[in-house]
Amino acid sequence: MNKVTAVILDWAGTTVDFGSFAPTQIFVEAFRQAFGVAITLEEARVPMGLGKWQHIEALGKLPSVAARWREALGRDMTSADIDAIYAAFMPLQIAKVVDFAASIDGVNDVVAALRLQGIKIGSCSGYPRAVMEALAPAAAHHGYTPDYWVATDDLAAGGRPGPWMALQNVIALGVDSVTHCVKVDDALPGIAEGRNAGMWTVGLAVSGNEFGATPQEYQRMSAQEVATRRQRAADKLLSAGAHYVVDTLTDLPAVIDQINQRLARGERP
């Protein structure tokens, strides 16, 4: 069958947690708790999509954070420091993630519609397994259960932006070709993951990390602010290699129709 047979979905900002707030807020708290160093929510968003240890490492390399770190501790961040922040992060994240487990509006309906087309629903996350073991059943309680999920620390090869979690979905779901897969993500490393795996990639410009607003904040925004923030997010996702950029997962079925037409013409990602 020369058509899409699987979609591989990210979690926070894609299927649950509109605005991707569960991880970002906890990074701010973990830095404060472990070392008394302040980081902003905007800084916490910059490396979103990476595994969480790697995310902390990347935060420590941001010039603004690195300067504040040196001012507070008189030295650069070390691997031991990253371990300490990660140790503070994990229990906070496990406790908090269940509060952000509700499906984003329209997600459950889209997943049901895709399954009616015979499309398998895979997933992967920048969350480690300990967090996913809390999030997955909580999301199921709200009606979202993918056919498979893999966490960023499950594979020896590593996480994003490498292709390994996406390819593990291909293996687990029994998909015949990566060219028949669509990777959907709201963060740049997740788009790179899909491209590195040889898949079609779809970025979400409004529901996720790059837009960075709660549903309530989004609803209150002026049309001009929405357009500005949407364009800024779309530009970043396209620069990361997204084949398509849409607002939320509710727009995915129309994109899959377009990809199926391209596959029928012999096109590949």
Tab-separated table of C-alpha atoms in Angstrom:
chain	number	residue	atom	x	y	z
A	1	MET	CA	0.000	0.000	0.000
A	2	ASN	CA	1.570	3.248	-1.135
A	3	LYS	CA	0.031	5.418	1.550
A	4	VAL	CA	0.539	6.537	5.135
A	5	THR	CA	0.282	3.564	7.469
A	6	ALA	CA	1.541	5.067	10.744
A	7	VAL	CA	1.794	8.389	12.525
A	8	ILE	CA	4.292	8.845	15.342
A	9	LEU	CA	3.189	11.512	17.774
A	10	ASP	CA	5.048	13.505	20.377
A	11	TRP	CA	3.372	13.989	23.763
A	12	ALA	CA	3.595	17.388	25.513
A	13	GLY	CA	2.410	20.126	23.174
A	14	THR	CA	1.231	17.636	20.558
A	15	THR	CA	-1.332	15.277	22.092
A	16	VAL	CA	-1.462	16.496	25.715
A	17	ASP	CA	-0.443	19.636	27.613
A	18	PHE	CA	-1.352	22.503	25.254
A	19	GLY	CA	1.562	24.937	25.396
A	20	SER	CA	3.971	22.322	26.795
A	21	PHE	CA	4.004	23.638	30.346
A	22	ALA	CA	4.591	20.492	32.412
A	23	PRO	CA	8.292	20.146	31.544
A	24	THR	CA	9.188	23.827	31.211
A	25	GLN	CA	7.892	24.883	34.618
A	26	ILE	CA	9.682	21.996	36.294
A	27	PHE	CA	13.048	22.954	34.789
A	28	VAL	CA	12.687	26.391	36.372
A	29	GLU	CA	11.908	24.819	39.744
A	30	ALA	CA	14.676	22.192	39.522
A	31	PHE	CA	17.383	24.804	38.850
A	32	ARG	CA	16.141	26.861	41.790
A	33	GLN	CA	15.815	23.899	44.118
A	34	ALA	CA	19.164	22.284	43.323
A	35	PHE	CA	21.429	25.352	43.110
A	36	GLY	CA	19.378	28.502	43.688
A	37	VAL	CA	19.943	29.617	40.098
A	38	ALA	CA	17.059	31.362	38.351
A	39	ILE	CA	16.116	30.561	34.775
A	40	THR	CA	13.137	31.932	32.878
A	41	LEU	CA	10.311	29.980	31.303
A	42	GLU	CA	11.471	31.268	27.915
A	43	GLU	CA	14.981	29.921	28.515
A	44	ALA	CA	13.565	26.599	29.673
A	45	ARG	CA	11.746	26.270	26.335
A	46	VAL	CA	14.815	26.690	24.112
A	47	PRO	CA	16.082	23.053	24.077
A	48	MET	CA	12.612	21.491	24.314
A	49	GLY	CA	12.325	18.067	22.718
A	50	LEU	CA	15.680	16.769	23.890
A	51	GLY	CA	15.988	14.120	26.571
A	52	LYS	CA	15.750	15.814	29.937
A	53	TRP	CA	19.389	15.288	31.019
A	54	GLN	CA	20.493	16.653	27.646
A	55	HIS	CA	17.961	19.469	28.032
A	56	ILE	CA	19.560	20.533	31.309
A	57	GLU	CA	23.003	20.334	29.713
A	58	ALA	CA	21.833	22.546	26.838
A	59	LEU	CA	20.315	25.054	29.268
A	60	GLY	CA	23.639	25.335	31.040
A	61	LYS	CA	25.246	26.316	27.745
A	62	LEU	CA	22.824	29.149	27.008
A	63	PRO	CA	24.877	32.350	27.398
A	64	SER	CA	22.348	33.982	29.728
A	65	VAL	CA	22.059	30.925	31.975
A	66	ALA	CA	25.801	30.257	31.910
A	67	ALA	CA	26.503	33.842	33.020
A	68	ARG	CA	24.026	33.587	35.893
A	69	TRP	CA	25.458	30.199	36.866
A	70	ARG	CA	29.029	31.563	37.009
A	71	GLU	CA	27.860	34.560	38.998
A	72	ALA	CA	26.143	32.337	41.562
A	73	LEU	CA	28.699	29.515	41.810
A	74	GLY	CA	31.910	30.964	40.427
A	75	ARG	CA	32.364	28.207	37.833
A	76	ASP	CA	30.820	26.583	34.781
A	77	MET	CA	28.211	23.833	35.034
A	78	THR	CA	29.637	20.309	35.355
A	79	SER	CA	28.225	16.851	34.632
A	80	ALA	CA	27.803	16.355	38.363
A	81	ASP	CA	25.731	19.554	38.484
A	82	ILE	CA	23.540	18.253	35.670
A	83	ASP	CA	23.057	15.018	37.601
A	84	ALA	CA	22.013	17.000	40.679
A	85	ILE	CA	19.491	19.113	38.742
A	86	TYR	CA	18.165	15.981	37.016
A	87	ALA	CA	17.748	14.327	40.432
A	88	ALA	CA	15.707	17.334	41.571
A	89	PHE	CA	13.777	17.412	38.294
A	90	MET	CA	12.586	13.794	38.232
A	91	PRO	CA	10.330	13.597	41.309
A	92	LEU	CA	8.927	17.052	40.576
A	93	GLN	CA	8.136	16.053	36.984
A	94	ILE	CA	6.608	12.699	37.883
A	95	ALA	CA	4.328	14.405	40.403
A	96	LYS	CA	3.344	17.221	38.038
A	97	VAL	CA	2.946	15.482	34.680
A	98	VAL	CA	-0.373	13.864	35.604
A	99	ASP	CA	-1.864	17.348	35.991
A	100	PHE	CA	-1.154	17.957	32.299
A	101	ALA	CA	-2.360	14.596	30.967
A	102	ALA	CA	-5.676	15.691	29.440
A	103	SER	CA	-5.870	15.408	25.668
A	104	ILE	CA	-5.629	18.627	23.689
A	105	ASP	CA	-9.010	19.472	22.142
A	106	GLY	CA	-9.720	17.301	19.113
A	107	VAL	CA	-6.863	14.841	19.638
A	108	ASN	CA	-8.992	11.852	20.606
A	109	ASP	CA	-11.303	12.379	17.632
A	110	VAL	CA	-8.361	12.649	15.225
A	111	VAL	CA	-6.766	9.485	16.587
A	112	ALA	CA	-10.067	7.618	16.216
A	113	ALA	CA	-10.472	8.856	12.629
A	114	LEU	CA	-6.929	7.826	11.705
A	115	ARG	CA	-7.475	4.363	13.126
A	116	LEU	CA	-10.580	4.011	10.947
A	117	GLN	CA	-8.229	4.513	7.984
A	118	GLY	CA	-6.050	1.664	9.237
A	119	ILE	CA	-3.307	4.026	10.425
A	120	LYS	CA	-1.298	2.911	13.448
A	121	ILE	CA	-0.615	5.384	16.252
A	122	GLY	CA	2.940	5.394	17.569
A	123	SER	CA	4.506	7.847	19.968
A	124	CYS	CA	7.758	8.928	21.566
A	125	SER	CA	8.818	11.583	24.023
A	126	GLY	CA	11.656	13.557	25.492
A	127	TYR	CA	10.368	12.320	28.858
A	128	PRO	CA	12.264	9.450	30.506
A	129	ARG	CA	10.464	6.186	31.221
A	130	ALA	CA	9.755	6.995	34.867
A	131	VAL	CA	7.760	10.049	33.760
A	132	MET	CA	6.045	8.234	30.896
A	133	GLU	CA	4.922	5.490	33.288
A	134	ALA	CA	2.984	8.184	35.142
A	135	LEU	CA	1.801	10.093	32.068
A	136	ALA	CA	0.628	7.215	29.845
A	137	PRO	CA	-2.033	5.807	32.214
A	138	ALA	CA	-3.159	9.307	33.150
A	139	ALA	CA	-3.598	10.141	29.446
A	140	ALA	CA	-5.478	6.867	28.940
A	141	HIS	CA	-7.912	7.979	31.641
A	142	HIS	CA	-8.630	11.005	29.424
A	143	GLY	CA	-9.154	8.818	26.341
A	144	TYR	CA	-5.765	8.907	24.623
A	145	THR	CA	-3.892	5.613	24.242
A	146	PRO	CA	-1.385	5.224	21.401
A	147	ASP	CA	-0.629	1.768	20.064
A	148	TYR	CA	2.965	2.082	21.285
A	149	TRP	CA	5.183	4.485	23.170
A	150	VAL	CA	8.913	4.719	23.790
A	151	ALA	CA	10.754	6.966	26.244
A	152	THR	CA	13.946	8.899	25.632
A	153	ASP	CA	16.040	6.697	27.937
A	154	ASP	CA	14.719	3.360	26.636
A	155	LEU	CA	17.274	2.972	23.853
A	156	ALA	CA	21.028	2.649	24.238
A	157	ALA	CA	21.575	4.736	21.113
A	158	GLY	CA	19.961	7.768	22.744
A	159	GLY	CA	17.120	10.161	22.020
A	160	ARG	CA	16.425	13.145	19.802
A	161	PRO	CA	17.492	14.535	17.409
A	162	GLY	CA	18.645	11.029	16.481
A	163	PRO	CA	16.144	8.767	14.664
A	164	TRP	CA	16.114	5.894	17.117
A	165	MET	CA	12.834	6.378	18.985
A	166	ALA	CA	10.982	6.959	15.722
A	167	LEU	CA	12.584	3.858	14.202
A	168	GLN	CA	11.746	1.798	17.294
A	169	ASN	CA	8.111	2.662	16.587
A	170	VAL	CA	8.522	1.354	13.036
A	171	ILE	CA	9.816	-1.944	14.412
A	172	ALA	CA	7.240	-2.280	17.189
A	173	LEU	CA	4.290	-1.384	14.959
A	174	GLY	CA	5.455	-3.542	12.049
A	175	VAL	CA	5.415	-0.681	9.544
A	176	ASP	CA	6.614	-1.691	6.087
A	177	SER	CA	8.481	1.517	5.180
A	178	VAL	CA	9.633	4.685	6.912
A	179	THR	CA	8.345	6.617	3.880
A	180	HIS	CA	4.835	5.585	4.946
A	181	CYS	CA	5.297	7.187	8.375
A	182	VAL	CA	4.481	10.714	9.507
A	183	LYS	CA	6.316	12.149	12.536
A	184	VAL	CA	4.355	14.922	14.285
A	185	ASP	CA	5.999	17.218	16.830
A	186	ASP	CA	5.858	20.728	18.244
A	187	ALA	CA	9.595	21.023	19.014
A	188	LEU	CA	12.625	21.337	16.749
A	189	PRO	CA	14.522	18.205	17.888
A	190	GLY	CA	11.389	16.153	17.228
A	191	ILE	CA	11.211	17.420	13.651
A	192	ALA	CA	14.905	16.599	13.196
A	193	GLU	CA	14.185	13.138	14.619
A	194	GLY	CA	11.580	12.483	11.942
A	195	ARG	CA	13.798	13.766	9.151
A	196	ASN	CA	16.714	11.676	10.361
A	197	ALA	CA	14.424	8.639	10.342
A	198	GLY	CA	13.444	9.292	6.709
A	199	MET	CA	9.839	10.153	7.509
A	200	TRP	CA	7.416	12.877	6.532
A	201	THR	CA	7.388	15.503	9.274
A	202	VAL	CA	4.603	17.779	10.475
A	203	GLY	CA	5.202	20.631	12.907
A	204	LEU	CA	2.514	22.053	15.190
A	205	ALA	CA	2.764	25.825	15.434
A	206	VAL	CA	0.065	26.704	17.985
A	207	SER	CA	-0.474	23.881	20.493
A	208	GLY	CA	3.146	23.448	21.459
A	209	ASN	CA	6.370	24.735	22.857
A	210	GLU	CA	7.248	27.320	20.217
A	211	PHE	CA	3.917	29.156	20.605
A	212	GLY	CA	4.082	28.679	24.369
A	213	ALA	CA	0.627	29.725	25.560
A	214	THR	CA	-2.086	28.102	27.636
A	215	PRO	CA	-5.423	27.488	25.892
A	216	GLN	CA	-6.888	30.376	27.886
A	217	GLU	CA	-4.076	32.746	26.902
A	218	TYR	CA	-4.474	31.684	23.286
A	219	GLN	CA	-8.211	32.369	23.321
A	220	ARG	CA	-7.648	35.861	24.763
A	221	MET	CA	-4.988	36.886	22.229
A	222	SER	CA	-5.652	39.377	19.492
A	223	ALA	CA	-5.644	38.101	15.934
A	224	GLN	CA	-2.415	40.022	15.334
A	225	GLU	CA	-0.617	38.432	18.271
A	226	VAL	CA	-1.778	34.959	17.245
A	227	ALA	CA	-0.557	35.562	13.697
A	228	THR	CA	2.815	36.857	14.883
A	229	ARG	CA	3.429	34.003	17.298
A	230	ARG	CA	2.161	31.407	14.819
A	231	GLN	CA	4.489	32.692	12.103
A	232	ARG	CA	7.474	32.760	14.442
A	233	ALA	CA	6.794	29.160	15.494
A	234	ALA	CA	6.192	28.034	11.903
A	235	ASP	CA	9.439	29.602	10.718
A	236	LYS	CA	11.410	27.712	13.365
A	237	LEU	CA	9.705	24.404	12.593
A	238	LEU	CA	10.237	24.830	8.857
A	239	SER	CA	13.892	25.712	9.437
A	240	ALA	CA	14.220	22.444	11.373
A	241	GLY	CA	13.016	20.584	8.284
A	242	ALA	CA	9.249	20.188	8.706
A	243	HIS	CA	7.553	19.219	5.446
A	244	TYR	CA	4.307	20.764	6.708
A	245	VAL	CA	3.366	23.089	9.548
A	246	VAL	CA	-0.195	23.312	10.876
A	247	ASP	CA	-1.753	24.703	14.048
A	248	THR	CA	-2.777	21.604	16.009
A	249	LEU	CA	-3.280	17.877	15.552
A	250	THR	CA	-6.823	18.504	14.312
A	251	ASP	CA	-5.243	19.663	11.042
A	252	LEU	CA	-3.341	16.397	10.516
A	253	PRO	CA	-5.938	14.390	8.504
A	254	ALA	CA	-5.865	16.956	5.691
A	255	VAL	CA	-2.062	16.791	5.627
A	256	ILE	CA	-2.162	12.993	5.450
A	257	ASP	CA	-4.461	13.268	2.420
A	258	GLN	CA	-1.830	15.462	0.732
A	259	ILE	CA	0.981	13.078	1.634
A	260	ASN	CA	-1.007	10.132	0.266
A	261	GLN	CA	-1.371	11.985	-3.028
A	262	ARG	CA	2.375	12.618	-3.125
A	263	LEU	CA	3.142	8.982	-2.312
A	264	ALA	CA	0.810	7.882	-5.128
A	265	ARG	CA	2.885	10.048	-7.516
A	266	GLY	CA	6.029	8.297	-6.344
A	267	GLU	CA	7.311	11.129	-4.145
A	268	ARG	CA	9.275	10.433	-0.997
A	269	PRO	CA	10.132	12.564	2.062
